[in-house]
XYZ file of C-alpha atoms in Angstrom:
335
model
C -147.199 96.172 -75.267
C -145.124 96.403 -72.094
C -147.095 96.938 -68.909
C -146.241 100.192 -67.062
C -147.613 100.460 -63.489
C -149.478 103.632 -62.690
C -148.057 106.244 -60.365
C -150.620 105.171 -57.737
C -149.612 101.511 -58.042
C -145.931 102.350 -57.768
C -146.571 104.503 -54.699
C -148.615 101.704 -53.095
C -145.816 99.175 -53.690
C -143.197 101.549 -52.320
C -145.334 102.167 -49.254
C -145.796 98.441 -48.643
C -142.035 97.884 -49.037
C -141.166 100.629 -46.564
C -143.709 99.299 -44.093
C -142.304 95.764 -44.379
C -138.755 97.047 -43.889
C -139.786 99.117 -40.883
C -141.629 96.162 -39.346
C -138.596 93.922 -39.884
C -136.310 96.471 -38.271
C -138.683 96.885 -35.334
C -138.921 93.111 -34.905
C -135.116 92.834 -34.889
C -134.831 95.567 -32.267
C -137.553 94.066 -30.096
C -136.152 90.569 -30.465
C -132.667 91.716 -29.505
C -134.062 93.636 -26.555
C -135.997 90.569 -25.405
C -132.907 88.411 -25.583
C -130.886 90.959 -23.649
C -133.611 91.373 -21.060
C -133.552 87.619 -20.371
C -129.834 87.550 -19.483
C -128.778 85.723 -17.387
C -130.928 82.602 -17.584
C -128.432 80.323 -15.823
C -125.538 80.634 -13.332
C -122.542 82.766 -14.350
C -119.000 81.565 -13.599
C -116.465 84.168 -12.470
C -112.822 83.064 -12.570
C -110.546 84.730 -10.012
C -106.735 84.561 -10.392
C -106.167 84.669 -6.615
C -106.662 82.290 -3.733
C -109.535 82.664 -1.257
C -109.290 85.408 1.343
C -107.234 88.071 -0.410
C -108.571 91.461 -1.437
C -109.003 90.372 -5.060
C -111.056 87.357 -4.009
C -113.064 89.298 -1.426
C -113.902 92.011 -3.950
C -115.366 89.521 -6.399
C -117.298 87.708 -3.679
C -118.918 90.933 -2.480
C -119.807 91.833 -6.056
C -120.988 88.322 -6.991
C -123.375 88.175 -4.027
C -124.895 91.526 -4.955
C -125.188 90.685 -8.658
C -126.877 87.408 -7.757
C -129.501 89.277 -5.738
C -130.082 91.825 -8.490
C -130.190 89.471 -11.475
C -131.747 86.456 -9.720
C -129.003 84.078 -10.827
C -125.907 82.735 -9.106
C -122.537 84.299 -9.871
C -120.201 81.475 -8.895
C -116.623 82.319 -7.899
C -113.985 79.873 -9.148
C -110.493 80.496 -7.776
C -107.673 79.681 -10.201
C -104.488 81.216 -8.730
C -101.043 80.865 -10.217
C -98.766 81.759 -13.131
C -99.413 85.487 -13.036
C -103.120 85.070 -13.721
C -102.569 82.939 -16.824
C -104.494 79.926 -15.493
C -107.592 81.966 -14.692
C -107.455 84.042 -17.894
C -107.147 80.936 -20.055
C -110.350 79.523 -18.570
C -112.192 82.691 -19.558
C -110.803 82.830 -23.082
C -111.656 79.192 -23.781
C -115.324 79.810 -22.996
C -118.024 80.988 -25.414
C -118.455 84.769 -25.547
C -122.000 84.609 -24.206
C -121.710 86.290 -20.792
C -121.810 83.092 -18.740
C -118.058 82.966 -18.158
C -116.375 86.078 -16.804
C -113.007 86.766 -15.250
C -111.327 89.136 -12.857
C -108.470 91.035 -14.452
C -106.622 94.174 -13.430
C -103.198 95.626 -12.854
C -101.839 92.148 -12.063
C -102.397 91.206 -15.691
C -100.929 94.557 -16.794
C -97.747 93.565 -14.929
C -97.760 90.073 -16.436
C -97.805 91.614 -19.917
C -94.210 92.777 -19.314
C -93.035 90.253 -16.747
C -93.491 87.188 -18.956
C -91.611 86.581 -22.195
C -94.705 85.120 -23.792
C -98.336 85.002 -22.764
C -101.108 82.956 -24.400
C -103.202 86.119 -24.710
C -103.046 89.878 -25.259
C -104.710 91.519 -22.273
C -105.709 94.554 -24.368
C -107.164 92.625 -27.309
C -108.409 89.232 -26.161
C -110.839 90.393 -23.458
C -113.993 92.468 -23.456
C -113.717 94.964 -20.588
C -116.935 95.424 -18.629
C -116.134 97.502 -15.537
C -113.516 98.244 -12.936
C -114.709 96.836 -9.605
C -112.294 98.070 -6.948
C -109.010 99.806 -6.224
C -106.512 99.304 -3.419
C -103.750 101.712 -2.599
C -100.470 100.757 -1.003
C -99.657 101.528 2.631
C -96.056 102.325 3.486
C -95.364 101.119 7.040
C -92.513 101.392 9.514
C -92.108 99.637 12.886
C -93.984 101.342 15.695
C -90.710 102.354 17.381
C -89.055 103.584 14.171
C -87.250 106.949 14.369
C -88.623 107.819 10.925
C -91.783 109.910 11.038
C -92.199 110.547 7.325
C -91.102 109.339 3.901
C -88.723 112.265 3.694
C -87.049 111.127 6.926
C -86.491 107.686 5.426
C -85.146 109.038 2.149
C -82.801 111.444 3.922
C -81.453 108.630 6.136
C -80.959 106.365 3.115
C -79.043 109.057 1.249
C -76.660 109.382 4.184
C -76.266 105.601 4.408
C -76.520 104.162 0.855
C -77.623 100.522 0.786
C -78.022 100.351 4.559
C -81.794 100.805 4.802
C -84.016 97.874 3.802
C -87.426 98.112 2.188
C -89.597 95.020 1.989
C -92.523 93.601 0.036
C -93.902 90.225 -0.984
C -93.625 88.091 -4.131
C -91.369 89.151 -7.016
C -93.574 90.571 -9.754
C -96.437 91.480 -7.411
C -97.763 95.024 -7.261
C -96.370 95.304 -3.736
C -92.916 94.263 -4.894
C -92.887 96.500 -7.958
C -94.168 99.414 -5.886
C -91.004 99.095 -3.790
C -88.888 99.227 -6.959
C -90.863 102.242 -8.163
C -90.197 104.006 -4.844
C -86.497 103.326 -5.239
C -86.609 104.715 -8.778
C -88.514 107.919 -8.056
C -86.392 108.757 -4.987
C -83.107 107.876 -6.664
C -81.928 106.254 -3.426
C -79.969 103.025 -3.069
C -82.372 101.022 -0.921
C -81.855 97.298 -0.434
C -85.098 95.526 -1.403
C -85.951 92.395 0.586
C -88.622 90.045 -0.757
C -90.867 87.849 1.413
C -93.199 85.040 0.436
C -96.243 86.247 2.384
C -97.590 89.364 4.059
C -97.364 87.798 7.562
C -93.643 87.195 6.951
C -93.215 90.830 5.915
C -95.092 92.030 9.004
C -92.885 89.869 11.245
C -89.781 91.342 9.609
C -91.069 94.858 10.230
C -91.857 94.107 13.868
C -88.343 92.688 14.369
C -86.778 95.704 12.711
C -85.315 93.658 9.861
C -87.054 95.993 7.408
C -87.159 99.768 7.713
C -90.119 100.309 5.372
C -92.733 97.828 4.159
C -95.206 97.967 1.265
C -98.578 96.216 1.358
C -102.343 96.729 1.327
C -104.597 97.868 4.144
C -105.876 94.340 4.774
C -102.313 93.114 5.287
C -101.342 95.721 7.881
C -104.583 96.603 9.666
C -104.279 94.077 12.511
C -100.965 95.621 13.596
C -101.848 99.278 13.049
C -104.403 99.609 15.824
C -102.065 98.451 18.580
C -99.281 100.754 17.466
C -96.970 97.917 16.458
C -96.792 99.360 12.948
C -97.054 102.972 11.883
C -98.202 104.095 8.434
C -96.097 106.997 7.176
C -97.778 107.383 3.768
C -100.319 105.977 1.372
C -99.774 105.623 -2.366
C -103.066 106.833 -3.842
C -104.019 110.047 -5.577
C -106.000 111.109 -2.497
C -105.932 110.345 1.208
C -107.478 107.070 2.318
C -110.864 107.696 4.010
C -109.900 105.158 6.690
C -106.557 106.878 7.287
C -107.444 110.534 6.919
C -104.505 111.709 9.042
C -101.944 109.925 6.874
C -100.529 111.944 3.955
C -100.128 110.511 0.478
C -96.634 110.090 -0.916
C -97.493 112.943 -3.283
C -98.179 115.205 -0.314
C -94.951 114.003 1.281
C -92.879 115.388 -1.566
C -92.906 112.508 -4.056
C -95.484 113.423 -6.729
C -94.341 110.671 -9.105
C -95.045 107.967 -6.578
C -98.656 106.923 -7.183
C -99.593 103.254 -7.000
C -103.153 102.012 -7.139
C -103.808 98.341 -7.592
C -107.187 97.501 -9.118
C -109.395 94.705 -10.323
C -112.219 94.592 -12.807
C -114.603 92.272 -14.625
C -114.121 91.150 -18.222
C -115.326 88.525 -20.643
C -113.834 86.932 -23.742
C -113.390 89.100 -26.828
C -116.598 89.389 -28.811
C -118.973 89.574 -25.850
C -122.296 90.927 -27.182
C -122.849 94.632 -26.573
C -126.227 94.105 -24.943
C -124.728 91.699 -22.388
C -121.905 94.149 -21.676
C -124.457 96.918 -21.125
C -126.508 94.806 -18.716
C -123.476 93.722 -16.728
C -122.003 97.218 -16.617
C -125.296 98.687 -15.444
C -125.736 96.064 -12.736
C -122.104 96.279 -11.566
C -122.465 100.055 -11.215
C -125.662 99.535 -9.248
C -124.130 96.834 -7.040
C -120.971 98.751 -6.187
C -122.980 101.843 -5.259
C -125.112 99.922 -2.728
C -124.558 101.279 0.814
C -124.149 97.840 2.406
C -121.499 96.785 -0.113
C -119.711 100.119 0.299
C -119.599 99.656 4.063
C -118.177 96.138 3.835
C -115.634 97.150 1.200
C -114.317 100.145 3.132
C -113.817 97.961 6.183
C -111.408 95.906 4.081
C -109.600 98.920 2.662
C -111.281 98.457 -0.717
C -112.412 101.430 -2.793
C -115.360 99.840 -4.610
C -116.069 101.994 -7.633
C -117.299 101.059 -11.117
C -116.345 102.446 -14.524
C -117.368 102.340 -18.147
C -115.884 99.588 -20.346
C -113.759 102.181 -22.158
C -112.392 103.569 -18.902
C -111.368 100.061 -17.861
C -109.605 99.495 -21.190
C -107.769 102.822 -20.930
C -106.695 102.099 -17.358
C -105.318 98.726 -18.383
C -103.379 100.256 -21.282
C -101.876 102.931 -19.010
C -100.818 100.330 -16.427
C -99.223 98.074 -19.043
C -97.000 100.994 -20.064
C -96.306 102.093 -16.479
C -95.220 98.719 -15.134
C -93.237 97.853 -18.264
C -91.139 100.940 -17.587
C -90.632 99.993 -13.912
C -89.649 96.413 -14.795
C -87.220 97.517 -17.505
C -85.538 100.135 -15.319
C -85.236 97.698 -12.407
C -83.648 95.074 -14.642
C -86.093 92.437 -13.402
C -85.592 89.292 -15.518
C -88.578 88.149 -17.530
C -90.088 84.770 -16.781
């Protein structure tokens, strides 16, 4: 005779099975939470694709100091400039996806995606975005004694004298340089673009009158603005710069298509665990909102503002498309 368990026995077994499954699920949740809560348990390396002292480097140093205080571990900045950010990015992608190796990426890498014939990574697929860290708009400067009081004045003069007015920026392929090409494209004017190796060289050219209009960040021009040696005729952001409230944006000046905002963010290798991403995103948001960090950042012309991981991904995708279009229209040869 085949044994048939009673209804009560079957119910008891089912109950025990459900309880065991529930306990296992709870243990998994609690274990995962405990692991996440322990991060980080050792120093975190942050690779920066710029040399010391620039706005990209300074942004990460401000953030790293604050994260170290909040999470009680060192966030160590490692500068790896060169090759359009490839050197720094490669260091990040070679590391385990465990949250202990992070990198700074932003619109510079969006530009590299179209400027180089071949990259050893796909910036939209091979990184885990964590948060935007900061944005920097472009300042458009003329010599202090320039007859041009606005962008419209400069455009009108250039239309009357095609190819006679010079606009200047640094480093071919940099955001500054491409922003000059974008200005030429949206105005439809035949400006001559002059490229300089460094911001100090560009500033010297402006002061001598070799360049009629220069493109660079706040940190590059600020020392000459106060004394009246340079005059800012426009900024390139969506809104007016809080440090330059009297200066109109290019949009306000009649050029709504001219919006340039450079930015940097924090990312890890693809496959970074969700719980680590959540911790880092939460702490980056907290750090960037701190009043002392905000004060230091604004003094450098940095708009320190965090994002969600998805917002960072979407911003990168939009910039890849934007700068690819600028590069193609300008006929800039790929490297």
